[in-house]
Amino acid sequence: MGTVVQLRNQINNSYYQLKDSVDEKLVLVEEKIKSKLLSDVDLVQKMTEYHIDTGGKRLRALLTLGSAKLCGYTKGGRDINLAACVEMIHGATLMHDDVIDLGNIRRGKKTLNSIWGNHSSVLIGDYLLSRCFEMMVDDGNIEVLKLLSSTSSKIAQGEVLQLQHKGEVDMLEETYFKIITAKTAELFSAATKVGAILSNKETKEKEALEFYGKNLGLTFQIADDTLDYNSDLKFFGKKIGKDFLEGKITLPVILLFQNVSSIEKDKLKNIFKQETRSNEDLNLTLELIKKYNIINECYKKAEHFINLASNSLTVFKDSDEKKILESLTSFSLQRTF
């Protein structure tokens, strides 16, 4: 197990470097989120407190803080306010996702909807979004307001697009990338671009960080979708098969369908047409994924976006912040939590 621990520590190190570099501000982001979600309505307070206690990587908030630091932002607390805002948009989308997917567990704990029901969960997600818009208005920058409001709209459209293609095992790769761009990459992109906007950087720096965030987000989502089928990573303790059991069509399934025989294609179609899938169905799919080396194919696709993300930061002078953001691309692909 020593080798496994060393590997895990090496891969996750870039995340902790970013976290350590803005640690004092991240504490203030947490405080800002708590203060913004205070409510006189008892149920709202209970549900938002529970949501905050479930934690998370806070990666999007870290990206906002890290990008602002890269761009030399030092005065004021706008980076803290907007990092909290970005994180709350993410939280709202998770609540809505869990309702749509009938999710029961997230981050190792029961989901809001499994405790308080779908109706309350949707409304709490809306409550988070409404608070976000208040924070955007308070910031007073029209470019930030346009960016984050547009991003919220794109995320919702991505969710609808995914729902529209649910169970389509023959989904085009192009459609998959449209979905994950809208659902994941757009918020990563907004989180990093905000850092450049706060610092009044030129267009080229804004576009560089926007491009970096988008490609980092694509890498992150491909890795997340691939982890769901990577039985070789069982020793890291991440439960596999969640997306499969929910009937989500992700890159491993799309690439698998492209490679299998006609008989195997029919089997996969039947599996994903069903209302529910069994562990036996999952084991069959995992065997096919191993047979056709699909995990490796997914990581090859992701490496393309890693290179794009890393190369986009060349417009910035060398610094510790730049090195951390560059190395974060490997965390997105190979992370274990």
mmCIF file of C-alpha atoms in Angstrom:
data_model
loop_
_atom_site.group_PDB
_atom_site.id
_atom_site.type_symbol
_atom_site.label_atom_id
_atom_site.label_comp_id
_atom_site.label_asym_id
_atom_site.label_seq_id
_atom_site.Cartn_x
_atom_site.Cartn_y
_atom_site.Cartn_z
ATOM 1 C CA MET A 1 0.000 0.000 0.000
ATOM 2 C CA GLY A 2 3.026 2.302 0.393
ATOM 3 C CA THR A 3 3.299 2.779 -3.371
ATOM 4 C CA VAL A 4 -0.400 3.590 -3.646
ATOM 5 C CA VAL A 5 -0.153 6.248 -0.937
ATOM 6 C CA GLN A 6 2.927 7.804 -2.579
ATOM 7 C CA LEU A 7 1.143 7.915 -5.955
ATOM 8 C CA ARG A 8 -1.944 9.480 -4.436
ATOM 9 C CA ASN A 9 0.102 12.119 -2.614
ATOM 10 C CA GLN A 10 2.057 13.014 -5.748
ATOM 11 C CA ILE A 11 -1.065 13.383 -7.900
ATOM 12 C CA ASN A 12 -3.047 15.394 -5.367
ATOM 13 C CA ASN A 13 -0.138 17.665 -4.390
ATOM 14 C CA SER A 14 -0.978 20.408 -6.938
ATOM 15 C CA TYR A 15 -4.473 20.791 -5.485
ATOM 16 C CA TYR A 16 -3.073 21.258 -1.995
ATOM 17 C CA GLN A 17 -0.467 23.721 -3.291
ATOM 18 C CA LEU A 18 -3.266 25.878 -4.725
ATOM 19 C CA LYS A 19 -5.264 25.519 -1.523
ATOM 20 C CA ASP A 20 -2.290 26.474 0.651
ATOM 21 C CA SER A 21 -1.450 29.485 -1.518
ATOM 22 C CA VAL A 22 -4.849 31.101 -0.862
ATOM 23 C CA ASP A 23 -5.738 29.379 2.402
ATOM 24 C CA GLU A 24 -6.443 32.553 4.394
ATOM 25 C CA LYS A 25 -8.830 33.827 1.739
ATOM 26 C CA LEU A 26 -10.543 30.440 1.410
ATOM 27 C CA VAL A 27 -11.477 30.648 5.101
ATOM 28 C CA LEU A 28 -13.120 33.998 4.354
ATOM 29 C CA VAL A 29 -14.945 32.467 1.379
ATOM 30 C CA GLU A 30 -16.449 29.849 3.711
ATOM 31 C CA GLU A 31 -17.537 32.575 6.117
ATOM 32 C CA LYS A 32 -19.039 34.587 3.254
ATOM 33 C CA ILE A 33 -21.069 31.590 2.053
ATOM 34 C CA LYS A 34 -22.403 30.953 5.558
ATOM 35 C CA SER A 35 -23.367 34.593 6.069
ATOM 36 C CA LYS A 36 -25.088 34.863 2.682
ATOM 37 C CA LEU A 37 -27.167 31.737 3.279
ATOM 38 C CA LEU A 38 -28.507 32.767 6.686
ATOM 39 C CA SER A 39 -32.303 32.670 6.748
ATOM 40 C CA ASP A 40 -35.154 33.318 9.178
ATOM 41 C CA VAL A 41 -37.014 30.389 7.604
ATOM 42 C CA ASP A 42 -36.153 27.360 9.728
ATOM 43 C CA LEU A 43 -36.157 24.798 6.914
ATOM 44 C CA VAL A 44 -34.009 26.989 4.666
ATOM 45 C CA GLN A 45 -31.485 27.400 7.488
ATOM 46 C CA LYS A 46 -31.385 23.652 8.234
ATOM 47 C CA MET A 47 -30.916 22.689 4.588
ATOM 48 C CA THR A 48 -28.252 25.282 3.807
ATOM 49 C CA GLU A 49 -26.316 24.385 6.969
ATOM 50 C CA TYR A 50 -26.441 20.724 5.956
ATOM 51 C CA HIS A 51 -25.259 21.625 2.450
ATOM 52 C CA ILE A 52 -22.310 23.622 3.802
ATOM 53 C CA ASP A 53 -21.362 20.793 6.187
ATOM 54 C CA THR A 54 -21.083 18.331 3.278
ATOM 55 C CA GLY A 55 -17.956 20.253 2.253
ATOM 56 C CA GLY A 56 -16.364 19.598 -1.132
ATOM 57 C CA LYS A 57 -13.092 20.465 -2.836
ATOM 58 C CA ARG A 58 -14.057 24.133 -3.350
ATOM 59 C CA LEU A 59 -12.043 23.891 -6.554
ATOM 60 C CA ARG A 60 -14.002 26.578 -8.416
ATOM 61 C CA ALA A 61 -13.570 29.038 -5.556
ATOM 62 C CA LEU A 62 -9.865 28.172 -5.434
ATOM 63 C CA LEU A 63 -9.577 28.853 -9.163
ATOM 64 C CA THR A 64 -11.094 32.305 -8.729
ATOM 65 C CA LEU A 65 -8.735 33.117 -5.859
ATOM 66 C CA GLY A 66 -5.714 31.605 -7.620
ATOM 67 C CA SER A 67 -6.412 33.407 -10.896
ATOM 68 C CA ALA A 68 -6.873 36.730 -9.110
ATOM 69 C CA LYS A 69 -3.550 36.175 -7.319
ATOM 70 C CA LEU A 70 -1.851 35.287 -10.625
ATOM 71 C CA CYS A 71 -3.135 38.567 -12.060
ATOM 72 C CA GLY A 72 -1.862 40.587 -9.112
ATOM 73 C CA TYR A 73 -5.163 41.371 -7.387
ATOM 74 C CA THR A 74 -4.385 42.537 -3.847
ATOM 75 C CA LYS A 75 -6.766 45.324 -2.823
ATOM 76 C CA GLY A 76 -10.176 44.648 -1.339
ATOM 77 C CA GLY A 77 -12.281 41.506 -0.948
ATOM 78 C CA ARG A 78 -13.958 41.220 -4.347
ATOM 79 C CA ASP A 79 -12.098 37.975 -5.052
ATOM 80 C CA ILE A 80 -13.530 36.493 -1.836
ATOM 81 C CA ASN A 81 -17.060 37.643 -2.658
ATOM 82 C CA LEU A 82 -16.970 36.287 -6.204
ATOM 83 C CA ALA A 83 -15.225 33.036 -5.240
ATOM 84 C CA ALA A 84 -18.121 32.454 -2.831
ATOM 85 C CA CYS A 85 -20.557 33.350 -5.597
ATOM 86 C CA VAL A 86 -19.010 30.856 -8.043
ATOM 87 C CA GLU A 87 -19.052 28.140 -5.390
ATOM 88 C CA MET A 88 -22.730 28.798 -4.610
ATOM 89 C CA ILE A 89 -23.663 28.542 -8.298
ATOM 90 C CA HIS A 90 -21.948 25.150 -8.274
ATOM 91 C CA GLY A 91 -23.829 24.130 -5.112
ATOM 92 C CA ALA A 92 -27.163 25.079 -6.667
ATOM 93 C CA THR A 93 -26.454 22.989 -9.771
ATOM 94 C CA LEU A 94 -25.595 19.965 -7.598
ATOM 95 C CA MET A 95 -28.923 20.249 -5.791
ATOM 96 C CA HIS A 96 -30.807 20.397 -9.071
ATOM 97 C CA ASP A 97 -28.712 17.517 -10.471
ATOM 98 C CA ASP A 98 -29.561 15.286 -7.521
ATOM 99 C CA VAL A 99 -33.279 15.911 -8.021
ATOM 100 C CA ILE A 100 -33.097 15.103 -11.743
ATOM 101 C CA ASP A 101 -30.882 12.036 -11.208
ATOM 102 C CA LEU A 102 -32.774 10.878 -8.096
ATOM 103 C CA GLY A 103 -29.409 10.896 -6.336
ATOM 104 C CA ASN A 104 -29.242 9.617 -2.771
ATOM 105 C CA ILE A 105 -25.576 10.065 -1.870
ATOM 106 C CA ARG A 106 -23.146 12.892 -2.575
ATOM 107 C CA ARG A 107 -19.714 13.310 -0.968
ATOM 108 C CA GLY A 108 -20.451 10.289 1.177
ATOM 109 C CA LYS A 109 -23.572 11.803 2.759
ATOM 110 C CA LYS A 110 -27.287 11.705 2.034
ATOM 111 C CA THR A 111 -28.415 14.277 -0.520
ATOM 112 C CA LEU A 112 -30.793 17.088 0.408
ATOM 113 C CA ASN A 113 -33.561 15.623 -1.727
ATOM 114 C CA SER A 114 -33.281 12.203 -0.073
ATOM 115 C CA ILE A 115 -33.826 13.840 3.339
ATOM 116 C CA TRP A 116 -36.208 16.746 2.663
ATOM 117 C CA GLY A 117 -37.702 15.789 -0.719
ATOM 118 C CA ASN A 118 -37.396 17.078 -4.266
ATOM 119 C CA HIS A 119 -39.629 20.150 -3.901
ATOM 120 C CA SER A 120 -37.607 21.655 -1.059
ATOM 121 C CA SER A 121 -34.301 20.798 -2.757
ATOM 122 C CA VAL A 122 -35.223 22.579 -5.989
ATOM 123 C CA LEU A 123 -36.281 25.662 -4.048
ATOM 124 C CA ILE A 124 -33.080 25.686 -1.966
ATOM 125 C CA GLY A 125 -31.084 25.477 -5.192
ATOM 126 C CA ASP A 126 -33.049 28.470 -6.457
ATOM 127 C CA TYR A 127 -32.388 30.247 -3.145
ATOM 128 C CA LEU A 128 -28.625 29.807 -3.639
ATOM 129 C CA LEU A 129 -28.856 31.211 -7.167
ATOM 130 C CA SER A 130 -30.872 34.220 -6.031
ATOM 131 C CA ARG A 131 -28.265 34.973 -3.362
ATOM 132 C CA CYS A 132 -25.577 34.689 -6.043
ATOM 133 C CA PHE A 133 -27.268 37.326 -8.164
ATOM 134 C CA GLU A 134 -27.431 39.660 -5.152
ATOM 135 C CA MET A 135 -23.680 39.189 -4.711
ATOM 136 C CA MET A 136 -23.012 39.893 -8.395
ATOM 137 C CA VAL A 137 -25.010 43.112 -8.196
ATOM 138 C CA ASP A 138 -23.163 44.100 -5.002
ATOM 139 C CA ASP A 139 -19.862 43.632 -6.834
ATOM 140 C CA GLY A 140 -20.964 46.363 -9.244
ATOM 141 C CA ASN A 141 -18.988 45.185 -12.278
ATOM 142 C CA ILE A 142 -21.200 44.761 -15.342
ATOM 143 C CA GLU A 143 -18.688 42.405 -17.016
ATOM 144 C CA VAL A 144 -18.758 40.072 -14.014
ATOM 145 C CA LEU A 145 -22.564 40.233 -13.895
ATOM 146 C CA LYS A 146 -22.859 39.380 -17.588
ATOM 147 C CA LEU A 147 -20.331 36.555 -17.319
ATOM 148 C CA LEU A 148 -21.801 34.771 -14.287
ATOM 149 C CA SER A 149 -25.447 35.241 -15.281
ATOM 150 C CA SER A 150 -24.673 33.905 -18.768
ATOM 151 C CA THR A 151 -22.809 30.971 -17.209
ATOM 152 C CA SER A 152 -25.812 30.089 -15.023
ATOM 153 C CA SER A 153 -27.994 30.055 -18.129
ATOM 154 C CA LYS A 154 -25.575 27.780 -20.008
ATOM 155 C CA ILE A 155 -25.385 25.320 -17.116
ATOM 156 C CA ALA A 156 -29.189 24.984 -17.087
ATOM 157 C CA GLN A 157 -29.234 24.429 -20.841
ATOM 158 C CA GLY A 158 -26.541 21.749 -20.486
ATOM 159 C CA GLU A 159 -28.654 19.932 -17.920
ATOM 160 C CA VAL A 160 -31.648 19.963 -20.279
ATOM 161 C CA LEU A 161 -29.480 18.731 -23.172
ATOM 162 C CA GLN A 162 -28.228 15.828 -21.052
ATOM 163 C CA LEU A 163 -31.783 14.970 -20.053
ATOM 164 C CA GLN A 164 -32.845 15.107 -23.700
ATOM 165 C CA HIS A 165 -30.246 12.461 -24.617
ATOM 166 C CA LYS A 166 -30.636 10.252 -21.529
ATOM 167 C CA GLY A 167 -30.245 6.576 -22.358
ATOM 168 C CA GLU A 168 -28.935 7.225 -25.904
ATOM 169 C CA VAL A 169 -26.027 4.824 -25.899
ATOM 170 C CA ASP A 170 -25.205 5.824 -29.497
ATOM 171 C CA MET A 171 -24.833 9.509 -28.551
ATOM 172 C CA LEU A 172 -22.333 11.437 -30.667
ATOM 173 C CA GLU A 173 -19.090 12.534 -29.020
ATOM 174 C CA GLU A 174 -19.917 16.041 -30.212
ATOM 175 C CA THR A 175 -23.132 16.014 -28.168
ATOM 176 C CA TYR A 176 -21.301 14.732 -25.106
ATOM 177 C CA PHE A 177 -18.759 17.551 -25.320
ATOM 178 C CA LYS A 178 -21.545 20.116 -25.716
ATOM 179 C CA ILE A 179 -23.121 18.769 -22.518
ATOM 180 C CA ILE A 180 -19.970 18.784 -20.389
ATOM 181 C CA THR A 181 -18.869 22.156 -21.769
ATOM 182 C CA ALA A 182 -22.165 23.669 -20.624
ATOM 183 C CA LYS A 183 -22.536 21.757 -17.351
ATOM 184 C CA THR A 184 -18.934 21.855 -16.112
ATOM 185 C CA ALA A 185 -16.413 23.716 -18.267
ATOM 186 C CA GLU A 186 -18.363 26.998 -18.464
ATOM 187 C CA LEU A 187 -18.252 27.500 -14.692
ATOM 188 C CA PHE A 188 -14.540 26.613 -14.530
ATOM 189 C CA SER A 189 -13.983 29.115 -17.340
ATOM 190 C CA ALA A 190 -15.967 31.820 -15.566
ATOM 191 C CA ALA A 191 -14.162 31.152 -12.266
ATOM 192 C CA THR A 192 -10.736 31.713 -13.816
ATOM 193 C CA LYS A 193 -11.744 34.645 -16.042
ATOM 194 C CA VAL A 194 -13.200 36.492 -13.041
ATOM 195 C CA GLY A 195 -9.685 36.671 -11.592
ATOM 196 C CA ALA A 196 -8.478 38.615 -14.638
ATOM 197 C CA ILE A 197 -11.541 40.884 -14.685
ATOM 198 C CA LEU A 198 -11.022 41.828 -11.023
ATOM 199 C CA SER A 199 -7.453 42.825 -11.799
ATOM 200 C CA ASN A 200 -8.403 44.962 -14.820
ATOM 201 C CA LYS A 201 -6.207 42.869 -17.085
ATOM 202 C CA GLU A 202 -6.034 43.213 -20.855
ATOM 203 C CA THR A 203 -8.220 41.135 -23.157
ATOM 204 C CA LYS A 204 -5.428 38.630 -23.884
ATOM 205 C CA GLU A 205 -5.054 37.740 -20.180
ATOM 206 C CA LYS A 206 -8.822 37.429 -19.756
ATOM 207 C CA GLU A 207 -9.070 35.184 -22.800
ATOM 208 C CA ALA A 208 -6.088 33.098 -21.677
ATOM 209 C CA LEU A 209 -7.622 32.376 -18.268
ATOM 210 C CA GLU A 210 -11.036 31.779 -19.834
ATOM 211 C CA PHE A 211 -9.483 29.232 -22.220
ATOM 212 C CA TYR A 212 -7.463 27.676 -19.395
ATOM 213 C CA GLY A 213 -10.553 27.241 -17.222
ATOM 214 C CA LYS A 214 -12.637 25.767 -20.024
ATOM 215 C CA ASN A 215 -10.062 23.116 -20.913
ATOM 216 C CA LEU A 216 -9.332 22.375 -17.262
ATOM 217 C CA GLY A 217 -13.069 21.848 -16.742
ATOM 218 C CA LEU A 218 -13.299 19.490 -19.725
ATOM 219 C CA THR A 219 -10.373 17.480 -18.369
ATOM 220 C CA PHE A 220 -11.936 17.407 -14.921
ATOM 221 C CA GLN A 221 -15.291 16.113 -16.212
ATOM 222 C CA ILE A 222 -13.766 13.472 -18.502
ATOM 223 C CA ALA A 223 -11.728 12.223 -15.549
ATOM 224 C CA ASP A 224 -14.815 12.187 -13.327
ATOM 225 C CA ASP A 225 -16.820 10.238 -15.909
ATOM 226 C CA THR A 226 -13.928 7.819 -16.431
ATOM 227 C CA LEU A 227 -13.430 7.203 -12.705
ATOM 228 C CA ASP A 228 -16.988 5.863 -12.612
ATOM 229 C CA TYR A 229 -15.853 2.890 -14.718
ATOM 230 C CA ASN A 230 -12.251 2.523 -13.597
ATOM 231 C CA SER A 231 -12.317 -0.630 -11.493
ATOM 232 C CA ASP A 232 -8.523 -0.500 -11.268
ATOM 233 C CA LEU A 233 -8.870 2.468 -8.900
ATOM 234 C CA LYS A 234 -10.950 0.603 -6.339
ATOM 235 C CA PHE A 235 -8.070 0.845 -3.863
ATOM 236 C CA PHE A 236 -8.581 4.606 -3.695
ATOM 237 C CA GLY A 237 -12.011 4.051 -2.149
ATOM 238 C CA LYS A 238 -14.072 5.777 -4.834
ATOM 239 C CA LYS A 239 -17.287 3.887 -5.487
ATOM 240 C CA ILE A 240 -17.718 3.052 -9.154
ATOM 241 C CA GLY A 241 -20.895 2.667 -11.207
ATOM 242 C CA LYS A 242 -22.935 5.647 -9.944
ATOM 243 C CA ASP A 243 -23.373 7.244 -13.382
ATOM 244 C CA PHE A 244 -24.047 3.840 -14.920
ATOM 245 C CA LEU A 245 -26.791 2.960 -12.447
ATOM 246 C CA GLU A 246 -28.390 6.383 -13.048
ATOM 247 C CA GLY A 247 -28.361 5.735 -16.806
ATOM 248 C CA LYS A 248 -26.049 8.627 -17.698
ATOM 249 C CA ILE A 249 -24.333 8.391 -21.063
ATOM 250 C CA THR A 250 -20.741 9.534 -20.627
ATOM 251 C CA LEU A 251 -17.519 9.270 -22.635
ATOM 252 C CA PRO A 252 -16.574 5.696 -21.567
ATOM 253 C CA VAL A 253 -19.970 4.404 -22.767
ATOM 254 C CA ILE A 254 -19.827 6.423 -26.003
ATOM 255 C CA LEU A 255 -16.330 5.150 -26.875
ATOM 256 C CA LEU A 256 -17.274 1.620 -25.855
ATOM 257 C CA PHE A 257 -20.299 1.627 -28.171
ATOM 258 C CA GLN A 258 -18.061 2.748 -31.040
ATOM 259 C CA ASN A 259 -15.740 -0.235 -30.542
ATOM 260 C CA VAL A 260 -17.916 -3.232 -29.655
ATOM 261 C CA SER A 261 -19.359 -5.892 -31.952
ATOM 262 C CA SER A 262 -22.939 -5.681 -33.262
ATOM 263 C CA ILE A 263 -24.089 -8.263 -30.695
ATOM 264 C CA GLU A 264 -22.455 -6.306 -27.884
ATOM 265 C CA LYS A 265 -24.023 -3.100 -29.236
ATOM 266 C CA ASP A 266 -27.467 -4.650 -28.851
ATOM 267 C CA LYS A 267 -26.653 -5.698 -25.289
ATOM 268 C CA LEU A 268 -25.583 -2.166 -24.389
ATOM 269 C CA LYS A 269 -28.700 -0.656 -25.988
ATOM 270 C CA ASN A 270 -30.926 -2.992 -23.972
ATOM 271 C CA ILE A 271 -29.065 -2.223 -20.748
ATOM 272 C CA PHE A 272 -29.499 1.539 -21.108
ATOM 273 C CA LYS A 273 -33.121 1.287 -22.312
ATOM 274 C CA GLN A 274 -34.101 -0.223 -18.958
ATOM 275 C CA GLU A 275 -35.531 1.942 -16.212
ATOM 276 C CA THR A 276 -32.998 0.457 -13.797
ATOM 277 C CA ARG A 277 -29.681 -1.332 -14.214
ATOM 278 C CA SER A 278 -28.355 -4.142 -12.032
ATOM 279 C CA ASN A 279 -24.890 -4.899 -10.678
ATOM 280 C CA GLU A 280 -24.788 -7.744 -13.187
ATOM 281 C CA ASP A 281 -25.301 -5.181 -15.974
ATOM 282 C CA LEU A 282 -22.524 -3.070 -14.489
ATOM 283 C CA ASN A 283 -20.106 -6.007 -14.320
ATOM 284 C CA LEU A 284 -20.822 -6.874 -17.960
ATOM 285 C CA THR A 285 -20.153 -3.277 -19.008
ATOM 286 C CA LEU A 286 -16.953 -3.120 -16.951
ATOM 287 C CA GLU A 287 -15.726 -6.318 -18.626
ATOM 288 C CA LEU A 288 -16.331 -4.793 -22.068
ATOM 289 C CA ILE A 289 -14.584 -1.558 -21.053
ATOM 290 C CA LYS A 290 -11.556 -3.566 -19.982
ATOM 291 C CA LYS A 291 -11.684 -5.742 -23.107
ATOM 292 C CA TYR A 292 -11.573 -2.725 -25.442
ATOM 293 C CA ASN A 293 -9.140 -0.638 -23.314
ATOM 294 C CA ILE A 294 -11.663 2.197 -23.067
ATOM 295 C CA ILE A 295 -10.186 3.811 -19.932
ATOM 296 C CA ASN A 296 -6.946 4.469 -21.793
ATOM 297 C CA GLU A 297 -8.881 5.943 -24.733
ATOM 298 C CA CYS A 298 -10.702 8.339 -22.402
ATOM 299 C CA TYR A 299 -7.458 9.546 -20.858
ATOM 300 C CA LYS A 300 -5.997 10.109 -24.331
ATOM 301 C CA LYS A 301 -8.926 12.395 -25.128
ATOM 302 C CA ALA A 302 -8.413 14.259 -21.860
ATOM 303 C CA GLU A 303 -4.687 14.759 -22.472
ATOM 304 C CA HIS A 304 -5.550 16.930 -25.471
ATOM 305 C CA PHE A 305 -7.420 19.356 -23.205
ATOM 306 C CA ILE A 306 -4.648 19.227 -20.578
ATOM 307 C CA ASN A 307 -2.135 20.455 -23.146
ATOM 308 C CA LEU A 308 -4.467 23.235 -24.282
ATOM 309 C CA ALA A 309 -5.021 24.382 -20.691
ATOM 310 C CA SER A 310 -1.360 24.349 -19.753
ATOM 311 C CA ASN A 311 -0.190 26.113 -22.935
ATOM 312 C CA SER A 312 -2.764 28.891 -22.552
ATOM 313 C CA LEU A 313 -0.892 30.332 -19.555
ATOM 314 C CA THR A 314 2.184 31.272 -21.597
ATOM 315 C CA VAL A 315 0.975 34.912 -21.726
ATOM 316 C CA PHE A 316 1.743 35.227 -18.005
ATOM 317 C CA LYS A 317 5.198 35.760 -16.532
ATOM 318 C CA ASP A 318 6.729 32.845 -14.630
ATOM 319 C CA SER A 319 5.603 32.762 -10.997
ATOM 320 C CA ASP A 320 4.638 30.334 -8.252
ATOM 321 C CA GLU A 321 0.959 30.968 -9.036
ATOM 322 C CA LYS A 322 1.479 30.130 -12.701
ATOM 323 C CA LYS A 323 3.326 26.885 -11.844
ATOM 324 C CA ILE A 324 0.518 25.817 -9.506
ATOM 325 C CA LEU A 325 -2.186 26.413 -12.118
ATOM 326 C CA GLU A 326 -0.152 24.580 -14.759
ATOM 327 C CA SER A 327 0.374 21.561 -12.520
ATOM 328 C CA LEU A 328 -3.310 21.558 -11.552
ATOM 329 C CA THR A 329 -4.114 20.089 -14.969
ATOM 330 C CA SER A 330 -2.584 16.771 -13.927
ATOM 331 C CA PHE A 331 -4.690 16.795 -10.749
ATOM 332 C CA SER A 332 -7.842 17.225 -12.847
ATOM 333 C CA LEU A 333 -7.021 14.140 -14.891
ATOM 334 C CA GLN A 334 -5.488 11.861 -12.257
ATOM 335 C CA ARG A 335 -7.123 12.981 -9.019
ATOM 336 C CA THR A 336 -8.256 10.384 -6.519
ATOM 337 C CA PHE A 337 -10.869 12.379 -4.614
#
